[in-house]
Short mmCIF file of C-alpha atoms in Angstrom, two decimals:
data_model
loop_
_atom_site.label_atom_id
_atom_site.label_comp_id
_atom_site.label_asym_id
_atom_site.label_seq_id
_atom_site.Cartn_x
_atom_site.Cartn_y
_atom_site.Cartn_z
CA UNK A 1 220.01 56.72 129.16
CA UNK A 2 220.68 60.09 130.38
CA UNK A 3 217.15 61.19 129.50
CA UNK A 4 215.69 58.24 131.15
CA UNK A 5 217.37 59.23 134.26
CA UNK A 6 216.29 62.68 134.20
CA UNK A 7 212.62 61.91 133.62
CA UNK A 8 212.77 59.11 136.52
CA UNK A 9 214.07 61.96 138.61
CA UNK A 10 211.48 64.29 137.89
CA UNK A 11 208.76 61.71 138.12
CA UNK A 12 210.08 61.00 141.61
CA UNK A 13 210.08 64.82 142.73
CA UNK A 14 206.73 64.94 141.30
CA UNK A 15 205.19 62.13 143.33
CA UNK A 16 206.46 63.10 146.54
CA UNK A 17 202.77 64.71 147.35
CA UNK A 18 201.54 61.16 147.05
CA UNK A 19 203.08 60.34 150.43
CA UNK A 20 201.69 63.42 151.84
CA UNK A 21 198.41 62.08 150.91
CA UNK A 22 199.05 58.82 152.41
CA UNK A 23 200.36 60.21 155.70
CA UNK A 24 197.22 62.57 155.97
CA UNK A 25 194.93 59.48 155.42
CA UNK A 26 196.05 58.21 158.70
CA UNK A 27 193.51 59.11 161.42
CA UNK A 28 194.92 61.96 163.44
CA UNK A 29 195.35 62.01 167.34
CA UNK A 30 193.00 64.07 169.42
CA UNK A 31 193.60 67.42 169.46
CA UNK A 32 194.36 69.14 172.45
CA UNK A 33 195.61 72.56 171.26
CA UNK A 34 194.84 74.38 168.20
CA UNK A 35 197.14 73.60 165.38
CA UNK A 36 199.80 76.36 164.14
CA UNK A 37 198.44 75.97 160.59
CA UNK A 38 194.83 77.05 162.00
CA UNK A 39 196.68 79.95 164.07
CA UNK A 40 198.77 81.28 161.27
CA UNK A 41 197.56 84.05 159.18
CA UNK A 42 195.96 83.44 155.91
CA UNK A 43 197.79 86.06 154.00
CA UNK A 44 200.80 85.24 152.08
CA UNK A 45 203.77 87.13 150.57
CA UNK A 46 203.36 88.00 146.78
CA UNK A 47 206.84 86.06 146.17
CA UNK A 48 205.43 82.99 147.63
CA UNK A 49 202.29 83.37 146.00
CA UNK A 50 204.13 83.81 142.92
CA UNK A 51 206.47 80.71 143.29
CA UNK A 52 203.22 78.71 143.76
CA UNK A 53 201.61 79.91 140.88
CA UNK A 54 204.86 79.23 138.29
CA UNK A 55 206.56 76.05 139.99
CA UNK A 56 206.54 74.36 136.82
CA UNK A 57 208.20 77.47 134.83
CA UNK A 58 211.15 76.99 137.32
CA UNK A 59 211.37 73.04 136.80
CA UNK A 60 211.34 73.81 133.03
CA UNK A 61 214.13 76.36 133.49
CA UNK A 62 216.33 73.73 135.37
CA UNK A 63 215.57 71.13 133.06
CA UNK A 64 216.84 73.31 129.97
CA UNK A 65 219.72 74.54 131.79
CA UNK A 66 220.84 71.11 132.57
CA UNK A 67 220.58 70.35 128.92
CA UNK A 68 222.65 73.27 127.79
CA UNK A 69 225.16 72.32 130.36
CA UNK A 70 225.47 69.06 129.25
CA UNK A 71 225.46 69.82 125.61
CA UNK A 72 228.24 72.69 125.82
CA UNK A 73 231.42 71.01 125.40
CA UNK A 74 232.54 70.54 121.85
CA UNK A 75 234.33 67.91 119.93
CA UNK A 76 236.87 68.62 117.10
CA UNK A 77 234.39 67.21 114.61
CA UNK A 78 231.81 69.95 115.35
CA UNK A 79 233.80 72.56 112.69
CA UNK A 80 232.79 69.93 109.79
CA UNK A 81 229.65 71.32 108.32
CA UNK A 82 228.27 68.02 107.50
CA UNK A 83 229.01 66.34 110.83
CA UNK A 84 227.49 69.61 112.28
CA UNK A 85 224.32 69.44 110.17
CA UNK A 86 223.74 65.83 111.26
CA UNK A 87 224.42 66.55 114.77
CA UNK A 88 221.95 69.34 114.68
CA UNK A 89 219.43 67.14 113.17
CA UNK A 90 220.06 64.38 115.82
CA UNK A 91 219.91 67.31 118.66
CA UNK A 92 216.67 68.57 117.08
CA UNK A 93 215.27 65.08 116.85
CA UNK A 94 216.25 64.27 120.56
CA UNK A 95 215.01 67.34 121.65
CA UNK A 96 211.44 66.78 120.00
CA UNK A 97 211.29 63.25 121.66
CA UNK A 98 212.25 64.89 124.91
CA UNK A 99 210.08 67.81 124.73
CA UNK A 100 207.30 65.16 123.89
CA UNK A 101 208.40 63.29 127.18
CA UNK A 102 208.70 66.19 129.09
CA UNK A 103 205.09 67.44 128.48
CA UNK A 104 203.79 63.95 129.23
CA UNK A 105 205.68 64.30 132.40
CA UNK A 106 204.66 67.55 133.18
CA UNK A 107 200.94 66.64 132.30
CA UNK A 108 201.20 63.80 135.28
CA UNK A 109 203.04 66.10 137.57
CA UNK A 110 200.17 68.66 137.25
CA UNK A 111 197.50 65.81 137.76
CA UNK A 112 199.49 64.72 140.68
CA UNK A 113 200.00 68.41 142.13
CA UNK A 114 196.36 69.01 141.65
CA UNK A 115 195.44 65.70 143.78
CA UNK A 116 197.88 66.86 146.40
CA UNK A 117 196.31 70.45 146.60
CA UNK A 118 192.81 68.68 146.84
CA UNK A 119 194.04 66.42 149.54
CA UNK A 120 195.72 69.81 151.65
CA UNK A 121 192.44 71.38 151.41
CA UNK A 122 190.69 68.59 152.91
CA UNK A 123 193.23 68.49 155.69
CA UNK A 124 193.17 72.20 156.18
CA UNK A 125 189.08 71.78 156.35
CA UNK A 126 189.48 69.14 159.04
CA UNK A 127 191.87 71.19 161.04
CA UNK A 128 189.53 74.02 161.16
CA UNK A 129 186.80 71.78 162.15
CA UNK A 130 189.03 70.45 165.07
CA UNK A 131 189.89 73.89 165.83
CA UNK A 132 186.10 74.91 166.05
CA UNK A 133 185.46 71.64 168.29
CA UNK A 134 188.36 72.50 170.18
CA UNK A 135 187.06 76.06 171.12
CA UNK A 136 183.68 74.98 171.91
CA UNK A 137 185.27 72.27 174.50
CA UNK A 138 187.48 74.98 175.88
CA UNK A 139 184.29 77.37 176.06
CA UNK A 140 182.04 74.74 177.73
CA UNK A 141 184.93 73.88 180.17
CA UNK A 142 185.18 77.65 180.99
CA UNK A 143 181.35 77.81 181.63
CA UNK A 144 181.49 74.68 183.85
CA UNK A 145 184.34 76.16 185.89
CA UNK A 146 182.48 79.68 186.15
CA UNK A 147 179.43 77.82 187.48
CA UNK A 148 181.34 75.92 189.91
CA UNK A 149 182.63 79.27 191.21
CA UNK A 150 179.31 80.98 191.20
CA UNK A 151 177.81 78.15 193.22
CA UNK A 152 180.20 78.99 196.01
CA UNK A 153 179.02 82.68 196.79
CA UNK A 154 180.68 82.79 200.08
CA UNK A 155 184.20 81.24 199.14
CA UNK A 156 187.19 83.38 198.26
CA UNK A 157 188.70 82.89 194.81
CA UNK A 158 191.18 79.99 194.73
CA UNK A 159 194.17 79.55 193.04
CA UNK A 160 194.97 76.95 190.55
CA UNK A 161 196.86 74.98 193.01
CA UNK A 162 193.75 74.72 195.25
CA UNK A 163 191.68 73.62 192.47
CA UNK A 164 193.80 71.08 191.42
CA UNK A 165 194.01 70.09 195.15
CA UNK A 166 190.06 69.74 195.32
CA UNK A 167 189.86 67.93 191.99
CA UNK A 168 192.51 65.53 193.55
CA UNK A 169 190.60 65.22 196.64
CA UNK A 170 187.37 64.62 194.57
CA UNK A 171 188.97 61.77 192.52
CA UNK A 172 190.55 60.27 195.78
CA UNK A 173 186.79 60.09 197.41
CA UNK A 174 185.55 58.80 194.10
CA UNK A 175 188.38 55.83 194.10
CA UNK A 176 187.60 55.35 197.69
CA UNK A 177 183.77 54.96 196.97
CA UNK A 178 184.52 52.92 194.05
CA UNK A 179 186.73 50.38 195.94
CA UNK A 180 183.94 50.03 198.87
CA UNK A 181 181.36 49.30 196.11
CA UNK A 182 183.67 46.79 194.59
CA UNK A 183 184.23 45.29 198.01
CA UNK A 184 180.61 45.08 199.05
CA UNK A 185 180.17 43.40 195.61
CA UNK A 186 182.42 40.69 196.29
CA UNK A 187 181.03 40.36 199.53
CA UNK A 188 177.59 40.04 198.40
CA UNK A 189 178.68 37.44 195.94
CA UNK A 190 180.35 35.32 198.39
CA UNK A 191 177.00 35.29 200.66
CA UNK A 192 175.07 34.53 197.38
CA UNK A 193 177.62 31.26 197.06
CA UNK A 194 176.97 30.35 200.47
CA UNK A 195 173.06 30.58 200.06
CA UNK A 196 173.47 28.64 196.58
CA UNK A 197 175.37 25.97 198.55
CA UNK A 198 172.61 25.70 201.60
CA UNK A 199 170.06 25.65 198.54
CA UNK A 200 171.62 22.76 197.03
CA UNK A 201 172.04 20.92 200.37
CA UNK A 202 168.55 21.56 201.41
CA UNK A 203 167.26 20.37 197.80
CA UNK A 204 168.95 17.18 198.37
CA UNK A 205 168.01 16.72 201.80
CA UNK A 206 164.33 17.05 200.57
CA UNK A 207 164.61 15.18 197.75
CA UNK A 208 165.93 12.44 199.76
CA UNK A 209 163.08 12.70 202.15
CA UNK A 210 160.50 12.76 199.27
CA UNK A 211 162.21 9.46 197.67
CA UNK A 212 161.86 7.94 200.92
CA UNK A 213 158.22 9.00 201.59
CA UNK A 214 157.46 7.90 197.79
CA UNK A 215 158.81 4.32 198.54
CA UNK A 216 157.07 4.00 201.41
CA UNK A 217 153.70 5.48 199.80
CA UNK A 218 154.15 3.14 196.81
CA UNK A 219 154.07 0.02 199.13
CA UNK A 220 151.13 1.20 200.68
CA UNK A 221 149.51 2.18 197.19
CA UNK A 222 150.39 -1.45 195.77
CA UNK A 223 148.87 -2.97 199.12
CA UNK A 224 145.71 -1.15 198.88
CA UNK A 225 145.52 -1.90 195.19
CA UNK A 226 145.92 -5.59 195.75
CA UNK A 227 142.95 -5.29 198.39
CA UNK A 228 141.09 -3.22 195.98
CA UNK A 229 141.32 -6.01 193.25
CA UNK A 230 140.52 -8.72 195.62
CA UNK A 231 137.17 -6.81 196.64
CA UNK A 232 136.39 -6.17 193.07
CA UNK A 233 136.94 -9.99 192.17
CA UNK A 234 134.62 -11.01 195.23
CA UNK A 235 132.09 -8.07 194.26
CA UNK A 236 132.03 -9.53 190.30
CA UNK A 237 131.55 -13.31 191.97
CA UNK A 238 128.75 -12.18 194.15
CA UNK A 239 127.14 -10.25 191.50
CA UNK A 240 127.30 -13.10 189.06
CA UNK A 241 125.64 -15.35 191.91
CA UNK A 242 123.14 -12.58 192.05
CA UNK A 243 122.37 -12.50 188.36
CA UNK A 244 122.23 -16.47 188.37
CA UNK A 245 119.83 -16.24 191.05
CA UNK A 246 117.64 -13.80 189.39
CA UNK A 247 117.86 -15.70 186.05
CA UNK A 248 116.77 -18.61 187.96
CA UNK A 249 113.73 -16.78 189.52
CA UNK A 250 112.70 -15.34 186.38
CA UNK A 251 112.95 -18.67 184.78
CA UNK A 252 110.54 -20.02 187.18
CA UNK A 253 108.19 -17.09 187.22
CA UNK A 254 108.95 -15.18 183.68
CA UNK A 255 106.37 -13.70 181.51
CA UNK A 256 107.94 -14.22 177.98
CA UNK A 257 107.76 -11.49 175.57
CA UNK A 258 106.09 -9.15 177.84
CA UNK A 259 106.65 -5.60 177.69
CA UNK A 260 105.29 -2.57 179.98
CA UNK A 261 102.95 -0.18 178.98
CA UNK A 262 105.22 2.78 178.87
CA UNK A 263 107.26 1.00 176.41
CA UNK A 264 104.46 0.24 173.93
CA UNK A 265 103.24 4.00 174.22
CA UNK A 266 106.65 5.10 173.54
CA UNK A 267 107.32 2.73 170.46
CA UNK A 268 103.82 3.89 169.08
CA UNK A 269 104.87 7.61 169.58
CA UNK A 270 108.04 6.98 167.82
CA UNK A 271 105.87 5.72 164.99
CA UNK A 272 103.68 8.73 164.51
CA UNK A 273 107.17 11.16 164.58
CA UNK A 274 108.71 8.96 162.06
CA UNK A 275 105.50 9.31 159.58
CA UNK A 276 105.48 12.92 160.20
CA UNK A 277 109.08 13.50 159.51
CA UNK A 278 108.94 11.47 156.34
CA UNK A 279 105.95 13.37 155.22
CA UNK A 280 107.52 16.84 156.00
CA UNK A 281 110.80 15.76 154.28
CA UNK A 282 109.09 14.77 151.00
CA UNK A 283 105.63 16.60 150.55
CA UNK A 284 106.16 20.14 152.12
CA UNK A 285 106.11 21.83 149.17
CA UNK A 286 103.21 20.31 147.44
CA UNK A 287 99.50 21.31 147.08
CA UNK A 288 96.51 19.34 147.49
CA UNK A 289 94.69 18.44 144.15
CA UNK A 290 91.59 16.45 144.03
CA UNK A 291 90.92 16.48 139.97
CA UNK A 292 90.51 13.35 138.06
CA UNK A 293 91.20 10.92 141.15
CA UNK A 294 91.02 7.43 140.75
CA UNK A 295 88.11 5.51 142.50
CA UNK A 296 90.11 3.65 144.62
CA UNK A 297 91.89 6.69 145.90
CA UNK A 298 88.47 8.31 146.19
CA UNK A 299 87.22 5.45 148.47
CA UNK A 300 90.31 5.81 150.87
CA UNK A 301 89.85 9.46 151.15
CA UNK A 302 86.28 9.09 151.79
CA UNK A 303 86.67 6.90 154.69
CA UNK A 304 89.03 9.31 156.35
CA UNK A 305 86.98 12.18 155.82
CA UNK A 306 83.70 12.29 153.32
CA UNK A 307 84.14 16.04 152.68
CA UNK A 308 87.78 15.76 152.04
CA UNK A 309 87.55 18.26 149.22
CA UNK A 310 86.86 20.98 151.66
CA UNK A 311 89.91 20.39 153.88
CA UNK A 312 92.07 23.34 154.15
CA UNK A 313 95.56 23.60 152.33
CA UNK A 314 97.25 24.64 155.74
CA UNK A 315 96.01 20.75 156.99
CA UNK A 316 97.37 19.02 153.89
CA UNK A 317 100.45 17.63 155.83
CA UNK A 318 98.33 16.21 158.48
CA UNK A 319 96.11 14.84 155.90
CA UNK A 320 98.85 12.98 153.95
CA UNK A 321 99.92 11.42 157.38
CA UNK A 322 96.31 10.31 157.86
CA UNK A 323 96.58 8.58 154.57
CA UNK A 324 99.51 6.52 155.86
CA UNK A 325 97.75 5.75 159.47
CA UNK A 326 94.85 4.65 157.62
CA UNK A 327 96.78 2.17 155.33
CA UNK A 328 98.76 1.22 158.71
CA UNK A 329 95.26 -0.18 160.21
CA UNK A 330 95.68 -3.25 157.82
CA UNK A 331 98.56 -4.41 159.90
CA UNK A 332 97.21 -3.19 163.44
CA UNK A 333 93.85 -5.35 162.52
CA UNK A 334 95.84 -8.77 162.14
CA UNK A 335 94.84 -11.12 164.86
CA UNK A 336 97.30 -13.93 164.57
CA UNK A 337 100.41 -13.33 162.73
CA UNK A 338 101.07 -10.77 159.94
CA UNK A 339 101.86 -12.55 156.60
CA UNK A 340 99.69 -15.68 157.47
CA UNK A 341 98.05 -16.25 154.03
CA UNK A 342 94.18 -16.60 153.61
CA UNK A 343 94.45 -19.80 151.62
CA UNK A 344 96.62 -22.84 151.88
CA UNK A 345 97.41 -24.88 154.84
CA UNK A 346 97.94 -22.03 157.15
CA UNK A 347 94.69 -20.68 156.29
CA UNK A 348 92.52 -22.46 158.97
CA UNK A 349 94.55 -20.89 161.63
CA UNK A 350 93.16 -17.57 160.64
CA UNK A 351 89.59 -18.97 160.60
CA UNK A 352 90.11 -20.74 164.09
CA UNK A 353 91.02 -17.12 165.46
CA UNK A 354 88.00 -15.44 164.16
CA UNK A 355 85.84 -18.23 166.06
CA UNK A 356 87.33 -18.39 169.36
CA UNK A 357 88.63 -14.46 169.76
CA UNK A 358 85.98 -14.06 172.67
CA UNK A 359 87.68 -16.63 174.87
CA UNK A 360 89.51 -14.06 176.95
CA UNK A 361 92.90 -14.92 178.17
CA UNK A 362 92.88 -18.35 177.00
CA UNK A 363 92.28 -17.15 173.72
CA UNK A 364 95.49 -14.64 174.07
CA UNK A 365 97.39 -17.52 175.76
CA UNK A 366 96.36 -19.74 172.54
CA UNK A 367 97.70 -17.10 170.10
CA UNK A 368 100.99 -16.47 172.11
CA UNK A 369 101.57 -20.35 171.73
CA UNK A 370 100.58 -20.58 168.17
CA UNK A 371 102.54 -17.65 167.10
CA UNK A 372 105.91 -18.91 169.10
CA UNK A 373 104.90 -22.30 167.11
CA UNK A 374 105.10 -20.63 163.72
CA UNK A 375 108.12 -18.87 163.98
CA UNK A 376 110.08 -22.37 165.30
CA UNK A 377 108.37 -24.39 162.48
CA UNK A 378 109.76 -24.61 158.88
CA UNK A 379 106.81 -22.24 157.66
CA UNK A 380 108.46 -19.21 159.23
CA UNK A 381 110.33 -18.38 155.92
CA UNK A 382 107.31 -18.71 153.85
CA UNK A 383 105.58 -16.33 156.56
CA UNK A 384 108.46 -13.66 156.28
CA UNK A 385 108.16 -13.68 152.36
CA UNK A 386 104.15 -13.19 152.74
CA UNK A 387 104.98 -10.39 154.94
CA UNK A 388 107.22 -8.82 152.84
CA UNK A 389 105.07 -8.87 149.82
CA UNK A 390 102.14 -7.34 152.15
CA UNK A 391 104.47 -4.50 153.11
CA UNK A 392 105.49 -3.79 149.29
CA UNK A 393 101.78 -3.80 148.27
CA UNK A 394 100.94 -1.46 151.20
CA UNK A 395 103.80 0.68 150.01
CA UNK A 396 102.64 0.89 146.70
CA UNK A 397 99.11 1.81 147.71
CA UNK A 398 100.27 4.55 149.76
CA UNK A 399 102.66 5.86 147.09
CA UNK A 400 99.55 5.79 144.40
CA UNK A 401 97.37 7.59 146.61
CA UNK A 402 99.84 10.34 147.63
CA UNK A 403 100.72 10.73 143.77
CA UNK A 404 97.11 11.06 142.87
CA UNK A 405 96.66 14.16 145.10
CA UNK A 406 100.32 15.36 145.00
CA UNK A 407 101.90 14.38 141.72
CA UNK A 408 104.93 13.48 143.44
CA UNK A 409 106.96 10.71 142.46
CA UNK A 410 108.91 9.36 145.71
CA UNK A 411 112.77 8.68 145.20
CA UNK A 412 114.27 5.34 145.96
CA UNK A 413 115.43 6.56 149.49
CA UNK A 414 111.89 7.78 150.27
CA UNK A 415 110.62 4.53 149.00
CA UNK A 416 112.91 2.49 151.53
CA UNK A 417 112.06 4.58 154.47
CA UNK A 418 108.51 3.96 153.71
CA UNK A 419 109.03 0.28 153.79
CA UNK A 420 111.00 0.70 157.34
CA UNK A 421 107.88 2.51 158.64
CA UNK A 422 105.42 -0.25 157.68
CA UNK A 423 108.05 -3.02 158.83
CA UNK A 424 108.11 -1.15 162.37
CA UNK A 425 104.45 -0.94 162.41
CA UNK A 426 104.41 -4.74 161.54
CA UNK A 427 106.74 -5.33 164.51
CA UNK A 428 104.73 -2.99 167.09
CA UNK A 429 101.75 -5.37 166.10
CA UNK A 430 103.53 -8.63 166.40
CA UNK A 431 104.94 -7.42 170.03
CA UNK A 432 101.16 -6.66 171.11
CA UNK A 433 99.94 -10.04 169.84
CA UNK A 434 102.52 -11.72 172.31
CA UNK A 435 101.20 -9.72 175.36
CA UNK A 436 98.75 -11.39 177.87
CA UNK A 437 97.13 -7.92 178.12
CA UNK A 438 94.49 -7.13 175.63
CA UNK A 439 95.42 -3.99 173.71
CA UNK A 440 93.33 -1.99 170.81
CA UNK A 441 94.30 0.40 168.25
CA UNK A 442 91.67 2.39 167.19
CA UNK A 443 91.50 5.04 164.03
CA UNK A 444 88.75 7.37 163.96
CA UNK A 445 86.59 7.83 160.96
CA UNK A 446 83.65 10.29 160.39
CA UNK A 447 81.26 8.74 157.62
CA UNK A 448 79.47 11.83 157.29
CA UNK A 449 76.77 11.53 160.11
CA UNK A 450 78.37 13.55 162.63
CA UNK A 451 79.00 10.54 164.84
CA UNK A 452 82.51 11.37 165.90
CA UNK A 453 83.03 14.21 168.36
CA UNK A 454 85.99 15.54 169.74
CA UNK A 455 86.92 13.89 173.00
CA UNK A 456 89.69 15.38 175.17
CA UNK A 457 90.44 12.29 177.01
CA UNK A 458 91.24 10.05 173.80
CA UNK A 459 92.31 13.05 171.18
CA UNK A 460 94.98 15.44 170.96
CA UNK A 461 94.21 18.24 168.45
CA UNK A 462 97.34 19.05 166.34
CA UNK A 463 96.09 22.13 164.74
CA UNK A 464 95.05 24.47 167.53
CA UNK A 465 95.02 27.98 167.36
CA UNK A 466 95.89 30.53 170.15
CA UNK A 467 92.99 31.55 171.91
CA UNK A 468 92.26 34.08 174.66
CA UNK A 469 91.90 32.43 178.22
CA UNK A 470 88.23 33.97 178.72
CA UNK A 471 86.86 31.97 175.86
CA UNK A 472 85.78 28.48 175.71
CA UNK A 473 86.72 26.59 172.95
CA UNK A 474 84.66 24.35 171.13
CA UNK A 475 86.59 22.00 168.73
CA UNK A 476 84.83 20.02 165.64
CA UNK A 477 86.40 16.92 164.48
CA UNK A 478 87.48 16.72 160.94
CA UNK A 479 89.77 13.75 160.44
CA UNK A 480 92.04 11.32 162.46
CA UNK A 481 95.76 11.79 161.85
CA UNK A 482 97.09 8.94 164.06
CA UNK A 483 95.10 5.86 165.93
CA UNK A 484 94.66 5.89 169.38
CA UNK A 485 96.42 3.01 171.62
CA UNK A 486 94.10 1.86 174.66
CA UNK A 487 94.71 -1.06 176.94
CA UNK A 488 91.79 -3.07 178.58
CA UNK A 489 92.11 -4.82 181.87
CA UNK A 490 95.15 -5.72 183.63
CA UNK A 491 98.53 -7.18 182.79
CA UNK A 492 97.09 -10.75 182.65
CA UNK A 493 94.09 -9.89 180.30
CA UNK A 494 91.60 -9.84 183.38
CA UNK A 495 88.96 -7.01 184.47
CA UNK A 496 88.35 -6.22 181.09
CA UNK A 497 85.84 -3.46 182.10
CA UNK A 498 89.12 -1.47 183.14
CA UNK A 499 90.32 0.85 180.12
CA UNK A 500 93.41 2.99 180.17
CA UNK A 501 94.34 5.36 177.35
CA UNK A 502 98.20 4.59 176.83
CA UNK A 503 98.51 7.20 173.88
CA UNK A 504 95.80 9.71 172.77
CA UNK A 505 94.82 9.85 168.87
CA UNK A 506 96.08 12.74 166.96
CA UNK A 507 93.48 14.59 165.28
CA UNK A 508 92.82 17.64 163.11
CA UNK A 509 89.93 20.07 164.26
CA UNK A 510 87.99 23.05 163.08
CA UNK A 511 87.92 25.16 165.88
CA UNK A 512 84.75 27.68 167.17
CA UNK A 513 84.18 29.78 170.06
CA UNK A 514 81.68 31.49 172.21
CA UNK A 515 82.66 34.18 174.57
CA UNK A 516 82.28 33.16 178.27
CA UNK A 517 83.60 35.48 180.52
CA UNK A 518 84.86 34.34 183.89
CA UNK A 519 83.60 35.52 186.95
#
C-alpha cells in the first residue's frame, strides 16, 4: 500500500505539466505590452541548467531516501539469521518490483515532461510572434504620429495632454456627425413612410375610379355587343334573302354545267403539268432505245414523228409526254359519252351522233340532253364499268409503249397515278361535251411530208435555246408534246367563224437561225 501511494504521489507530481498544457491551449488575450518572458534574457545560470538537465536524478534520490528512512527501524527478530535472510529476500523482491514500477513511472514521466517541454516551446514561439507584431504596431503608430506632426509645419510641439485633448475633440466631432447622420436617417425614414402612405391612398383612389369606369365601360360594351349581334342577325337574314333571290334568278336563266373558258384552259394546263411531273419522276434516268420494237409501238411512234429514230436524247422526256398525249386523244375524240359501247342497245346513240354532228347548236343541245339522260338512267353503272375498262386498256398501252423504248417497269404507285391522269382527261372531255360552246382539242402530227410548220399563235416551243437579240430564229417543228385547246364561236355556240385559242400546244422544235442585224 505504501508503494502504491508513493507511485500515485509521484505520478500526480509528474502529470502537472498537463494542466499547463490545458491552460496554454486557451486563446490568449490581445497583447497590449510585451511579455516578461520575451523581454527576459535568454541566458540561464549554470545551476539552473544543471537542475533542468537532472530532474529525474533528484527524484530518484528523494525516493531512495524515503525508502531507506522507512526501512531503518529494526525489530528484535532481525538478529536471527534465518529471519534476516528471509527478510532480505523479501526486501530484495520488493525492491525489484519497486524498481520496475519506478522505471515505468519514470518513462511515463519522461514522455509527459517531453510533451510539456514541447508545449512550452510552442508557447514561447507564440509569445515571440506576438512581440514582433506588437513592435510592428508600435512602430506604425509612431510613424503615423510622426507624419501627423510633420503635416503641421507651423505648429509648435504639443504635449501629450494637448494631443489627448485633440483626439478627444476629434472623437466628439465624429460622434456629433454620427448622431446627425442617424437623426437624418430617422427623418428620411419618416418621410418615406409618409410617401408610402400617400401612395397607398392614391392607389386605392385610382383603383376605385378605374373600377367605376370599367363597370361603366362594361355596360356600354354589353350594349354595343347586343346591337352588333342584332345587326349581324339582320345582315344574315338579308343575305339569305339575297341568296334565295339569286337562286331563283339562276333557276330561271341558268345554263347547266357551264364553265368559263379560263376554267377549261386552267384544267387543261394542270393536266399537262401532271403528265410532265409523272414522266420526270419515273423516266428521268432512262435512255431511248429503238431496237426490236413491236409493230404496234412503231405505228404509234411514227404517228408522232416518222423520223422518231433521229430524235435527240435531250428531248426524250418530251417524247415520252408526246406518247401519253397521243393516247389521250382517244378520249378527247369521244363525241357523246366516254364508255359508250360500240355494240348493244346503246350503240345506236353513237351512230346517230355521227349523222347529226353538223347540226350546230341543236346537235350540242341534243348531246347535253342525251348525256344527262344517260347519267340518270340505269345504264349509268354499265357506262361507268365500260369507262373503267377503257381507261385500264389505254393505261396498259402507254405502259407497253414506254417499256418498249425504255425497258422500265412501272411500280404499282406509278400505275395508279397514270390511271388518275387518264381519269382527269376523261372528266375534262365530259365537261366540254356538256358545254353549249364548241371546243376542239387538236394534236399536231407530222406525216413526213413537211406539212406541219411552227405557228407561234398556236404553239409554244418547250426546248428553245438562248439566242442573241440580233438574230431571227426560225423554228422547225419536230413533234407535238401536248395538244391545242381551241374554241369556236361564242358561249352559246353561234358565230362559229370566230376562233379563240385558249391553250397553245406544247411542241418540240429544232432551231435554225440566220443573222439579221437590226438597223
